[in-house]
């Protein structure tokens, strides 16, 4: 029942990291701080699939013009709402490549059962986040600014839509409000 005794030596093969006692700490921290991530991190999908929740069978699918933003997918009242738009980092990458292509963002509403497009709007669509009130039949378009979101989130705009008729309550401009 005695514990085995082993004399184990681990040879350090890397140098210069934060755990290296001989490395200058300020250089290691400076190296870490200089890292700038492209935080686009696949914020959208090209195709939307709607499955039957009981059988798993595919009911319908829709193809995005630019990309269905993940935080903009919203279901309620027998409808599926989604924003189709390029991310800010994607637009910047295209500019750097000399490609001026900028697809107009669009807000879409689909019949949840059939996938039939009920309406769409390209009227100054800025949002990356949608929320729906079935009681009031109101769809709210806004941004969701947080540490884990990409840097193109609108920080001070919000707008309400009549979800059945594609009618914006303030069509001239988005209301300025914290979202």
JSON list of N, CA and C in Angstrom, two decimals, residues 58-136:
[
{"chain": "A", "resi": 58, "resn": "UNK", "atom": "N", "xyz": [-36.44, 18.76, -42.28]},
{"chain": "A", "resi": 58, "resn": "UNK", "atom": "CA", "xyz": [-36.30, 20.11, -42.79]},
{"chain": "A", "resi": 58, "resn": "UNK", "atom": "C", "xyz": [-37.65, 20.62, -43.28]},
{"chain": "A", "resi": 59, "resn": "UNK", "atom": "N", "xyz": [-38.11, 21.74, -42.74]},
{"chain": "A", "resi": 59, "resn": "UNK", "atom": "CA", "xyz": [-39.36, 22.35, -43.20]},
{"chain": "A", "resi": 59, "resn": "UNK", "atom": "C", "xyz": [-39.09, 23.28, -44.38]},
{"chain": "A", "resi": 60, "resn": "UNK", "atom": "N", "xyz": [-38.12, 24.17, -44.20]},
{"chain": "A", "resi": 60, "resn": "UNK", "atom": "CA", "xyz": [-37.76, 25.10, -45.26]},
{"chain": "A", "resi": 60, "resn": "UNK", "atom": "C", "xyz": [-36.39, 25.71, -44.97]},
{"chain": "A", "resi": 61, "resn": "UNK", "atom": "N", "xyz": [-35.85, 26.36, -45.96]},
{"chain": "A", "resi": 61, "resn": "UNK", "atom": "CA", "xyz": [-34.57, 27.04, -45.79]},
{"chain": "A", "resi": 61, "resn": "UNK", "atom": "C", "xyz": [-34.57, 28.33, -46.60]},
{"chain": "A", "resi": 62, "resn": "UNK", "atom": "N", "xyz": [-33.72, 29.27, -46.19]},
{"chain": "A", "resi": 62, "resn": "UNK", "atom": "CA", "xyz": [-33.60, 30.54, -46.89]},
{"chain": "A", "resi": 62, "resn": "UNK", "atom": "C", "xyz": [-32.12, 30.86, -47.03]},
{"chain": "A", "resi": 63, "resn": "UNK", "atom": "N", "xyz": [-31.77, 31.47, -48.13]},
{"chain": "A", "resi": 63, "resn": "UNK", "atom": "CA", "xyz": [-30.38, 31.85, -48.41]},
{"chain": "A", "resi": 63, "resn": "UNK", "atom": "C", "xyz": [-30.23, 33.36, -48.21]},
{"chain": "A", "resi": 64, "resn": "UNK", "atom": "N", "xyz": [-29.21, 33.76, -47.47]},
{"chain": "A", "resi": 64, "resn": "UNK", "atom": "CA", "xyz": [-28.95, 35.17, -47.21]},
{"chain": "A", "resi": 64, "resn": "UNK", "atom": "C", "xyz": [-28.27, 35.82, -48.40]},
{"chain": "A", "resi": 65, "resn": "UNK", "atom": "N", "xyz": [-28.53, 37.10, -48.59]},
{"chain": "A", "resi": 65, "resn": "UNK", "atom": "CA", "xyz": [-27.83, 37.87, -49.60]},
{"chain": "A", "resi": 65, "resn": "UNK", "atom": "C", "xyz": [-26.41, 38.17, -49.11]},
{"chain": "A", "resi": 66, "resn": "UNK", "atom": "N", "xyz": [-26.28, 38.54, -47.83]},
{"chain": "A", "resi": 66, "resn": "UNK", "atom": "CA", "xyz": [-24.98, 38.84, -47.24]},
{"chain": "A", "resi": 66, "resn": "UNK", "atom": "C", "xyz": [-24.67, 37.87, -46.10]},
{"chain": "A", "resi": 67, "resn": "UNK", "atom": "N", "xyz": [-25.57, 37.79, -45.12]},
{"chain": "A", "resi": 67, "resn": "UNK", "atom": "CA", "xyz": [-25.39, 36.90, -43.97]},
{"chain": "A", "resi": 67, "resn": "UNK", "atom": "C", "xyz": [-26.46, 37.18, -42.94]},
{"chain": "A", "resi": 68, "resn": "UNK", "atom": "N", "xyz": [-27.13, 36.14, -42.48]},
{"chain": "A", "resi": 68, "resn": "UNK", "atom": "CA", "xyz": [-28.12, 36.29, -41.43]},
{"chain": "A", "resi": 68, "resn": "UNK", "atom": "C", "xyz": [-27.39, 36.44, -40.09]},
{"chain": "A", "resi": 69, "resn": "UNK", "atom": "N", "xyz": [-27.50, 37.61, -39.48]},
{"chain": "A", "resi": 69, "resn": "UNK", "atom": "CA", "xyz": [-26.82, 37.87, -38.22]},
{"chain": "A", "resi": 69, "resn": "UNK", "atom": "C", "xyz": [-27.42, 36.98, -37.13]},
{"chain": "A", "resi": 70, "resn": "UNK", "atom": "N", "xyz": [-26.57, 36.28, -36.39]},
{"chain": "A", "resi": 70, "resn": "UNK", "atom": "CA", "xyz": [-27.04, 35.30, -35.41]},
{"chain": "A", "resi": 70, "resn": "UNK", "atom": "C", "xyz": [-27.90, 35.92, -34.32]},
{"chain": "A", "resi": 71, "resn": "UNK", "atom": "N", "xyz": [-27.52, 37.08, -33.80]},
{"chain": "A", "resi": 71, "resn": "UNK", "atom": "CA", "xyz": [-28.31, 37.70, -32.73]},
{"chain": "A", "resi": 71, "resn": "UNK", "atom": "C", "xyz": [-29.58, 38.37, -33.25]},
{"chain": "A", "resi": 72, "resn": "UNK", "atom": "N", "xyz": [-29.77, 38.36, -34.54]},
{"chain": "A", "resi": 72, "resn": "UNK", "atom": "CA", "xyz": [-30.97, 39.01, -35.08]},
{"chain": "A", "resi": 72, "resn": "UNK", "atom": "C", "xyz": [-32.08, 38.02, -35.39]},
{"chain": "A", "resi": 73, "resn": "UNK", "atom": "N", "xyz": [-31.88, 36.77, -35.13]},
{"chain": "A", "resi": 73, "resn": "UNK", "atom": "CA", "xyz": [-32.90, 35.76, -35.39]},
{"chain": "A", "resi": 73, "resn": "UNK", "atom": "C", "xyz": [-33.93, 35.80, -34.26]},
{"chain": "A", "resi": 74, "resn": "UNK", "atom": "N", "xyz": [-35.19, 35.96, -34.63]},
{"chain": "A", "resi": 74, "resn": "UNK", "atom": "CA", "xyz": [-36.24, 36.14, -33.62]},
{"chain": "A", "resi": 74, "resn": "UNK", "atom": "C", "xyz": [-37.52, 35.47, -34.13]},
{"chain": "A", "resi": 75, "resn": "UNK", "atom": "N", "xyz": [-38.19, 34.72, -33.26]},
{"chain": "A", "resi": 75, "resn": "UNK", "atom": "CA", "xyz": [-39.40, 33.99, -33.63]},
{"chain": "A", "resi": 75, "resn": "UNK", "atom": "C", "xyz": [-40.54, 34.39, -32.71]},
{"chain": "A", "resi": 76, "resn": "UNK", "atom": "N", "xyz": [-41.74, 34.57, -33.29]},
{"chain": "A", "resi": 76, "resn": "UNK", "atom": "CA", "xyz": [-42.93, 34.85, -32.50]},
{"chain": "A", "resi": 76, "resn": "UNK", "atom": "C", "xyz": [-44.11, 35.16, -33.39]},
{"chain": "A", "resi": 77, "resn": "UNK", "atom": "N", "xyz": [-45.30, 34.89, -32.90]},
{"chain": "A", "resi": 77, "resn": "UNK", "atom": "CA", "xyz": [-46.51, 35.20, -33.66]},
{"chain": "A", "resi": 77, "resn": "UNK", "atom": "C", "xyz": [-46.60, 34.45, -34.97]},
{"chain": "A", "resi": 78, "resn": "UNK", "atom": "N", "xyz": [-46.00, 33.26, -35.05]},
{"chain": "A", "resi": 78, "resn": "UNK", "atom": "CA", "xyz": [-46.04, 32.48, -36.28]},
{"chain": "A", "resi": 78, "resn": "UNK", "atom": "C", "xyz": [-45.10, 33.01, -37.36]},
{"chain": "A", "resi": 79, "resn": "UNK", "atom": "N", "xyz": [-44.19, 33.91, -36.97]},
{"chain": "A", "resi": 79, "resn": "UNK", "atom": "CA", "xyz": [-43.26, 34.51, -37.92]},
{"chain": "A", "resi": 79, "resn": "UNK", "atom": "C", "xyz": [-41.82, 34.31, -37.44]},
{"chain": "A", "resi": 80, "resn": "UNK", "atom": "N", "xyz": [-40.91, 34.33, -38.39]},
{"chain": "A", "resi": 80, "resn": "UNK", "atom": "CA", "xyz": [-39.49, 34.34, -38.11]},
{"chain": "A", "resi": 80, "resn": "UNK", "atom": "C", "xyz": [-38.93, 35.62, -38.69]},
{"chain": "A", "resi": 81, "resn": "UNK", "atom": "N", "xyz": [-38.25, 36.41, -37.86]},
{"chain": "A", "resi": 81, "resn": "UNK", "atom": "CA", "xyz": [-37.65, 37.66, -38.29]},
{"chain": "A", "resi": 81, "resn": "UNK", "atom": "C", "xyz": [-36.14, 37.51, -38.27]},
{"chain": "A", "resi": 82, "resn": "UNK", "atom": "N", "xyz": [-35.46, 38.16, -39.22]},
{"chain": "A", "resi": 82, "resn": "UNK", "atom": "CA", "xyz": [-34.00, 38.08, -39.25]},
{"chain": "A", "resi": 82, "resn": "UNK", "atom": "C", "xyz": [-33.44, 39.27, -40.03]},
{"chain": "A", "resi": 83, "resn": "UNK", "atom": "N", "xyz": [-32.24, 39.69, -39.65]},
{"chain": "A", "resi": 83, "resn": "UNK", "atom": "CA", "xyz": [-31.54, 40.75, -40.38]},
{"chain": "A", "resi": 83, "resn": "UNK", "atom": "C", "xyz": [-30.45, 40.11, -41.22]},
{"chain": "A", "resi": 84, "resn": "UNK", "atom": "N", "xyz": [-30.40, 40.50, -42.47]},
{"chain": "A", "resi": 84, "resn": "UNK", "atom": "CA", "xyz": [-29.42, 40.03, -43.45]},
{"chain": "A", "resi": 84, "resn": "UNK", "atom": "C", "xyz": [-28.51, 41.21, -43.74]},
{"chain": "A", "resi": 85, "resn": "UNK", "atom": "N", "xyz": [-27.28, 41.15, -43.21]},
{"chain": "A", "resi": 85, "resn": "UNK", "atom": "CA", "xyz": [-26.34, 42.24, -43.46]},
{"chain": "A", "resi": 85, "resn": "UNK", "atom": "C", "xyz": [-24.91, 41.80, -43.25]},
{"chain": "A", "resi": 86, "resn": "UNK", "atom": "N", "xyz": [-24.00, 42.47, -43.92]},
{"chain": "A", "resi": 86, "resn": "UNK", "atom": "CA", "xyz": [-22.58, 42.23, -43.75]},
{"chain": "A", "resi": 86, "resn": "UNK", "atom": "C", "xyz": [-22.14, 42.79, -42.40]},
{"chain": "A", "resi": 87, "resn": "UNK", "atom": "N", "xyz": [-21.11, 42.20, -41.83]},
{"chain": "A", "resi": 87, "resn": "UNK", "atom": "CA", "xyz": [-20.54, 42.73, -40.60]},
{"chain": "A", "resi": 87, "resn": "UNK", "atom": "C", "xyz": [-19.62, 43.89, -40.94]},
{"chain": "A", "resi": 88, "resn": "UNK", "atom": "N", "xyz": [-19.38, 44.75, -39.96]},
{"chain": "A", "resi": 88, "resn": "UNK", "atom": "CA", "xyz": [-18.44, 45.85, -40.14]},
{"chain": "A", "resi": 88, "resn": "UNK", "atom": "C", "xyz": [-17.06, 45.38, -40.55]},
{"chain": "A", "resi": 89, "resn": "UNK", "atom": "N", "xyz": [-16.49, 44.37, -39.85]},
{"chain": "A", "resi": 89, "resn": "UNK", "atom": "CA", "xyz": [-15.18, 43.87, -40.26]},
{"chain": "A", "resi": 89, "resn": "UNK", "atom": "C", "xyz": [-15.17, 43.31, -41.69]},
{"chain": "A", "resi": 90, "resn": "UNK", "atom": "N", "xyz": [-16.26, 42.70, -42.12]},
{"chain": "A", "resi": 90, "resn": "UNK", "atom": "CA", "xyz": [-16.32, 42.18, -43.49]},
{"chain": "A", "resi": 90, "resn": "UNK", "atom": "C", "xyz": [-16.30, 43.32, -44.50]},
{"chain": "A", "resi": 91, "resn": "UNK", "atom": "N", "xyz": [-17.04, 44.38, -44.23]},
{"chain": "A", "resi": 91, "resn": "UNK", "atom": "CA", "xyz": [-17.05, 45.55, -45.11]},
{"chain": "A", "resi": 91, "resn": "UNK", "atom": "C", "xyz": [-15.65, 46.15, -45.20]},
{"chain": "A", "resi": 92, "resn": "UNK", "atom": "N", "xyz": [-14.95, 46.24, -44.05]},
{"chain": "A", "resi": 92, "resn": "UNK", "atom": "CA", "xyz": [-13.58, 46.78, -44.04]},
{"chain": "A", "resi": 92, "resn": "UNK", "atom": "C", "xyz": [-12.63, 45.89, -44.84]},
{"chain": "A", "resi": 93, "resn": "UNK", "atom": "N", "xyz": [-12.76, 44.57, -44.72]},
{"chain": "A", "resi": 93, "resn": "UNK", "atom": "CA", "xyz": [-11.91, 43.66, -45.50]},
{"chain": "A", "resi": 93, "resn": "UNK", "atom": "C", "xyz": [-12.13, 43.87, -47.00]},
{"chain": "A", "resi": 94, "resn": "UNK", "atom": "N", "xyz": [-13.38, 44.03, -47.41]},
{"chain": "A", "resi": 94, "resn": "UNK", "atom": "CA", "xyz": [-13.68, 44.26, -48.83]},
{"chain": "A", "resi": 94, "resn": "UNK", "atom": "C", "xyz": [-13.08, 45.57, -49.31]},
{"chain": "A", "resi": 95, "resn": "UNK", "atom": "N", "xyz": [-13.15, 46.61, -48.49]},
{"chain": "A", "resi": 95, "resn": "UNK", "atom": "CA", "xyz": [-12.56, 47.91, -48.86]},
{"chain": "A", "resi": 95, "resn": "UNK", "atom": "C", "xyz": [-11.06, 47.79, -49.06]},
{"chain": "A", "resi": 96, "resn": "UNK", "atom": "N", "xyz": [-10.39, 47.07, -48.15]},
{"chain": "A", "resi": 96, "resn": "UNK", "atom": "CA", "xyz": [-8.94, 46.90, -48.26]},
{"chain": "A", "resi": 96, "resn": "UNK", "atom": "C", "xyz": [-8.54, 46.15, -49.52]},
{"chain": "A", "resi": 97, "resn": "UNK", "atom": "N", "xyz": [-9.41, 45.24, -49.96]},
{"chain": "A", "resi": 97, "resn": "UNK", "atom": "CA", "xyz": [-9.14, 44.47, -51.18]},
{"chain": "A", "resi": 97, "resn": "UNK", "atom": "C", "xyz": [-9.51, 45.26, -52.44]},
{"chain": "A", "resi": 98, "resn": "UNK", "atom": "N", "xyz": [-10.07, 46.46, -52.25]},
{"chain": "A", "resi": 98, "resn": "UNK", "atom": "CA", "xyz": [-10.47, 47.28, -53.39]},
{"chain": "A", "resi": 98, "resn": "UNK", "atom": "C", "xyz": [-11.83, 46.91, -53.95]},
{"chain": "A", "resi": 99, "resn": "UNK", "atom": "N", "xyz": [-12.60, 46.12, -53.22]},
{"chain": "A", "resi": 99, "resn": "UNK", "atom": "CA", "xyz": [-13.94, 45.72, -53.64]},
{"chain": "A", "resi": 99, "resn": "UNK", "atom": "C", "xyz": [-14.96, 46.64, -52.97]},
{"chain": "A", "resi": 100, "resn": "UNK", "atom": "N", "xyz": [-15.57, 47.54, -53.72]},
{"chain": "A", "resi": 100, "resn": "UNK", "atom": "CA", "xyz": [-16.50, 48.50, -53.11]},
{"chain": "A", "resi": 100, "resn": "UNK", "atom": "C", "xyz": [-17.90, 47.92, -52.85]},
{"chain": "A", "resi": 101, "resn": "UNK", "atom": "N", "xyz": [-18.07, 46.63, -53.10]},
{"chain": "A", "resi": 101, "resn": "UNK", "atom": "CA", "xyz": [-19.38, 46.00, -52.95]},
{"chain": "A", "resi": 101, "resn": "UNK", "atom": "C", "xyz": [-19.90, 46.20, -51.54]},
{"chain": "A", "resi": 102, "resn": "UNK", "atom": "N", "xyz": [-21.05, 46.77, -51.43]},
{"chain": "A", "resi": 102, "resn": "UNK", "atom": "CA", "xyz": [-21.71, 46.92, -50.13]},
{"chain": "A", "resi": 102, "resn": "UNK", "atom": "C", "xyz": [-23.16, 46.56, -50.35]},
{"chain": "A", "resi": 103, "resn": "UNK", "atom": "N", "xyz": [-23.55, 45.42, -49.84]},
{"chain": "A", "resi": 103, "resn": "UNK", "atom": "CA", "xyz": [-24.92, 44.96, -49.97]},
{"chain": "A", "resi": 103, "resn": "UNK", "atom": "C", "xyz": [-25.79, 45.69, -48.97]},
{"chain": "A", "resi": 104, "resn": "UNK", "atom": "N", "xyz": [-26.94, 46.16, -49.41]},
{"chain": "A", "resi": 104, "resn": "UNK", "atom": "CA", "xyz": [-27.84, 46.87, -48.50]},
{"chain": "A", "resi": 104, "resn": "UNK", "atom": "C", "xyz": [-28.40, 45.90, -47.47]},
{"chain": "A", "resi": 105, "resn": "UNK", "atom": "N", "xyz": [-28.29, 46.26, -46.19]},
{"chain": "A", "resi": 105, "resn": "UNK", "atom": "CA", "xyz": [-28.88, 45.40, -45.16]},
{"chain": "A", "resi": 105, "resn": "UNK", "atom": "C", "xyz": [-30.40, 45.33, -45.33]},
{"chain": "A", "resi": 106, "resn": "UNK", "atom": "N", "xyz": [-30.97, 44.20, -44.93]},
{"chain": "A", "resi": 106, "resn": "UNK", "atom": "CA", "xyz": [-32.41, 44.05, -45.03]},
{"chain": "A", "resi": 106, "resn": "UNK", "atom": "C", "xyz": [-32.96, 43.32, -43.81]},
{"chain": "A", "resi": 107, "resn": "UNK", "atom": "N", "xyz": [-34.16, 43.70, -43.44]},
{"chain": "A", "resi": 107, "resn": "UNK", "atom": "CA", "xyz": [-34.92, 43.06, -42.38]},
{"chain": "A", "resi": 107, "resn": "UNK", "atom": "C", "xyz": [-36.00, 42.24, -43.06]},
{"chain": "A", "resi": 108, "resn": "UNK", "atom": "N", "xyz": [-36.07, 40.95, -42.73]},
{"chain": "A", "resi": 108, "resn": "UNK", "atom": "CA", "xyz": [-37.02, 40.05, -43.38]},
{"chain": "A", "resi": 108, "resn": "UNK", "atom": "C", "xyz": [-37.96, 39.40, -42.36]},
{"chain": "A", "resi": 109, "resn": "UNK", "atom": "N", "xyz": [-39.18, 39.13, -42.81]},
{"chain": "A", "resi": 109, "resn": "UNK", "atom": "CA", "xyz": [-40.15, 38.37, -42.01]},
{"chain": "A", "resi": 109, "resn": "UNK", "atom": "C", "xyz": [-40.63, 37.20, -42.86]},
{"chain": "A", "resi": 110, "resn": "UNK", "atom": "N", "xyz": [-40.55, 35.99, -42.29]},
{"chain": "A", "resi": 110, "resn": "UNK", "atom": "CA", "xyz": [-41.00, 34.78, -42.96]},
{"chain": "A", "resi": 110, "resn": "UNK", "atom": "C", "xyz": [-42.15, 34.16, -42.19]},
{"chain": "A", "resi": 111, "resn": "UNK", "atom": "N", "xyz": [-43.04, 33.47, -42.90]},
{"chain": "A", "resi": 111, "resn": "UNK", "atom": "CA", "xyz": [-44.03, 32.64, -42.24]},
{"chain": "A", "resi": 111, "resn": "UNK", "atom": "C", "xyz": [-43.27, 31.46, -41.65]},
{"chain": "A", "resi": 112, "resn": "UNK", "atom": "N", "xyz": [-43.40, 31.23, -40.37]},
{"chain": "A", "resi": 112, "resn": "UNK", "atom": "CA", "xyz": [-42.61, 30.21, -39.69]},
{"chain": "A", "resi": 112, "resn": "UNK", "atom": "C", "xyz": [-42.90, 28.80, -40.21]},
{"chain": "A", "resi": 113, "resn": "UNK", "atom": "N", "xyz": [-44.14, 28.51, -40.57]},
{"chain": "A", "resi": 113, "resn": "UNK", "atom": "CA", "xyz": [-44.50, 27.16, -41.02]},
{"chain": "A", "resi": 113, "resn": "UNK", "atom": "C", "xyz": [-44.06, 26.87, -42.45]},
{"chain": "A", "resi": 114, "resn": "UNK", "atom": "N", "xyz": [-44.22, 27.85, -43.35]},
{"chain": "A", "resi": 114, "resn": "UNK", "atom": "CA", "xyz": [-44.00, 27.60, -44.77]},
{"chain": "A", "resi": 114, "resn": "UNK", "atom": "C", "xyz": [-42.71, 28.18, -45.33]},
{"chain": "A", "resi": 115, "resn": "UNK", "atom": "N", "xyz": [-42.17, 29.20, -44.67]},
{"chain": "A", "resi": 115, "resn": "UNK", "atom": "CA", "xyz": [-40.98, 29.87, -45.19]},
{"chain": "A", "resi": 115, "resn": "UNK", "atom": "C", "xyz": [-41.30, 30.93, -46.20]},
{"chain": "A", "resi": 116, "resn": "UNK", "atom": "N", "xyz": [-42.57, 31.17, -46.47]},
{"chain": "A", "resi": 116, "resn": "UNK", "atom": "CA", "xyz": [-42.95, 32.22, -47.42]},
{"chain": "A", "resi": 116, "resn": "UNK", "atom": "C", "xyz": [-42.54, 33.58, -46.85]},
{"chain": "A", "resi": 117, "resn": "UNK", "atom": "N", "xyz": [-41.89, 34.38, -47.69]},
{"chain": "A", "resi": 117, "resn": "UNK", "atom": "CA", "xyz": [-41.51, 35.72, -47.25]},
{"chain": "A", "resi": 117, "resn": "UNK", "atom": "C", "xyz": [-42.77, 36.57, -47.10]},
{"chain": "A", "resi": 118, "resn": "UNK", "atom": "N", "xyz": [-42.98, 37.13, -45.92]},
{"chain": "A", "resi": 118, "resn": "UNK", "atom": "CA", "xyz": [-44.15, 37.96, -45.65]},
{"chain": "A", "resi": 118, "resn": "UNK", "atom": "C", "xyz": [-43.87, 39.42, -45.99]},
{"chain": "A", "resi": 119, "resn": "UNK", "atom": "N", "xyz": [-42.70, 39.89, -45.64]},
{"chain": "A", "resi": 119, "resn": "UNK", "atom": "CA", "xyz": [-42.29, 41.25, -45.99]},
{"chain": "A", "resi": 119, "resn": "UNK", "atom": "C", "xyz": [-40.79, 41.41, -45.81]},
{"chain": "A", "resi": 120, "resn": "UNK", "atom": "N", "xyz": [-40.28, 42.51, -46.38]},
{"chain": "A", "resi": 120, "resn": "UNK", "atom": "CA", "xyz": [-38.87, 42.86, -46.22]},
{"chain": "A", "resi": 120, "resn": "UNK", "atom": "C", "xyz": [-38.75, 44.37, -46.26]},
{"chain": "A", "resi": 121, "resn": "UNK", "atom": "N", "xyz": [-37.72, 44.89, -45.60]},
{"chain": "A", "resi": 121, "resn": "UNK", "atom": "CA", "xyz": [-37.43, 46.31, -45.65]},
{"chain": "A", "resi": 121, "resn": "UNK", "atom": "C", "xyz": [-35.93, 46.50, -45.77]},
{"chain": "A", "resi": 122, "resn": "UNK", "atom": "N", "xyz": [-35.54, 47.47, -46.58]},
{"chain": "A", "resi": 122, "resn": "UNK", "atom": "CA", "xyz": [-34.15, 47.89, -46.69]},
{"chain": "A", "resi": 122, "resn": "UNK", "atom": "C", "xyz": [-34.02, 49.33, -46.21]},
{"chain": "A", "resi": 123, "resn": "UNK", "atom": "N", "xyz": [-35.02, 49.82, -45.48]},
{"chain": "A", "resi": 123, "resn": "UNK", "atom": "CA", "xyz": [-35.07, 51.20, -45.03]},
{"chain": "A", "resi": 123, "resn": "UNK", "atom": "C", "xyz": [-34.14, 51.44, -43.85]},
{"chain": "A", "resi": 124, "resn": "UNK", "atom": "N", "xyz": [-32.91, 51.86, -44.14]},
{"chain": "A", "resi": 124, "resn": "UNK", "atom": "CA", "xyz": [-31.93, 52.20, -43.11]},
{"chain": "A", "resi": 124, "resn": "UNK", "atom": "C", "xyz": [-31.82, 51.12, -42.03]},
{"chain": "A", "resi": 125, "resn": "UNK", "atom": "N", "xyz": [-31.66, 49.88, -42.44]},
{"chain": "A", "resi": 125, "resn": "UNK", "atom": "CA", "xyz": [-31.54, 48.78, -41.48]},
{"chain": "A", "resi": 125, "resn": "UNK", "atom": "C", "xyz": [-30.15, 48.84, -40.86]},
{"chain": "A", "resi": 126, "resn": "UNK", "atom": "N", "xyz": [-30.09, 49.06, -39.55]},
{"chain": "A", "resi": 126, "resn": "UNK", "atom": "CA", "xyz": [-28.84, 49.23, -38.84]},
{"chain": "A", "resi": 126, "resn": "UNK", "atom": "C", "xyz": [-28.61, 48.13, -37.80]},
{"chain": "A", "resi": 127, "resn": "UNK", "atom": "N", "xyz": [-29.65, 47.42, -37.41]},
{"chain": "A", "resi": 127, "resn": "UNK", "atom": "CA", "xyz": [-29.60, 46.55, -36.25]},
{"chain": "A", "resi": 127, "resn": "UNK", "atom": "C", "xyz": [-28.80, 45.28, -36.42]},
{"chain": "A", "resi": 128, "resn": "UNK", "atom": "N", "xyz": [-28.47, 44.70, -35.28]},
{"chain": "A", "resi": 128, "resn": "UNK", "atom": "CA", "xyz": [-27.82, 43.40, -35.20]},
{"chain": "A", "resi": 128, "resn": "UNK", "atom": "C", "xyz": [-28.55, 42.50, -34.21]},
{"chain": "A", "resi": 129, "resn": "UNK", "atom": "N", "xyz": [-29.63, 43.04, -33.61]},
{"chain": "A", "resi": 129, "resn": "UNK", "atom": "CA", "xyz": [-30.36, 42.33, -32.58]},
{"chain": "A", "resi": 129, "resn": "UNK", "atom": "C", "xyz": [-31.85, 42.63, -32.75]},
{"chain": "A", "resi": 130, "resn": "UNK", "atom": "N", "xyz": [-32.68, 41.60, -32.65]},
{"chain": "A", "resi": 130, "resn": "UNK", "atom": "CA", "xyz": [-34.14, 41.77, -32.74]},
{"chain": "A", "resi": 130, "resn": "UNK", "atom": "C", "xyz": [-34.80, 41.17, -31.51]},
{"chain": "A", "resi": 131, "resn": "UNK", "atom": "N", "xyz": [-35.91, 41.78, -31.11]},
{"chain": "A", "resi": 131, "resn": "UNK", "atom": "CA", "xyz": [-36.73, 41.26, -30.02]},
{"chain": "A", "resi": 131, "resn": "UNK", "atom": "C", "xyz": [-38.18, 41.50, -30.41]},
{"chain": "A", "resi": 132, "resn": "UNK", "atom": "N", "xyz": [-39.06, 40.54, -30.06]},
{"chain": "A", "resi": 132, "resn": "UNK", "atom": "CA", "xyz": [-40.45, 40.60, -30.50]},
{"chain": "A", "resi": 132, "resn": "UNK", "atom": "C", "xyz": [-41.41, 40.49, -29.33]},
{"chain": "A", "resi": 133, "resn": "UNK", "atom": "N", "xyz": [-42.46, 41.33, -29.33]},
{"chain": "A", "resi": 133, "resn": "UNK", "atom": "CA", "xyz": [-43.55, 41.22, -28.36]},
{"chain": "A", "resi": 133, "resn": "UNK", "atom": "C", "xyz": [-44.78, 40.73, -29.11]},
{"chain": "A", "resi": 134, "resn": "UNK", "atom": "N", "xyz": [-45.19, 39.51, -28.82]},
{"chain": "A", "resi": 134, "resn": "UNK", "atom": "CA", "xyz": [-46.38, 38.95, -29.46]},
{"chain": "A", "resi": 134, "resn": "UNK", "atom": "C", "xyz": [-47.64, 39.68, -28.99]},
{"chain": "A", "resi": 135, "resn": "UNK", "atom": "N", "xyz": [-47.67, 40.08, -27.73]},
{"chain": "A", "resi": 135, "resn": "UNK", "atom": "CA", "xyz": [-48.82, 40.79, -27.18]},
{"chain": "A", "resi": 135, "resn": "UNK", "atom": "C", "xyz": [-49.10, 42.09, -27.95]},
{"chain": "A", "resi": 136, "resn": "UNK", "atom": "N", "xyz": [-48.05, 42.81, -28.28]},
{"chain": "A", "resi": 136, "resn": "UNK", "atom": "CA", "xyz": [-48.19, 44.11, -28.96]},
{"chain": "A", "resi": 136, "resn": "UNK", "atom": "C", "xyz": [-47.91, 44.04, -30.46]}
]
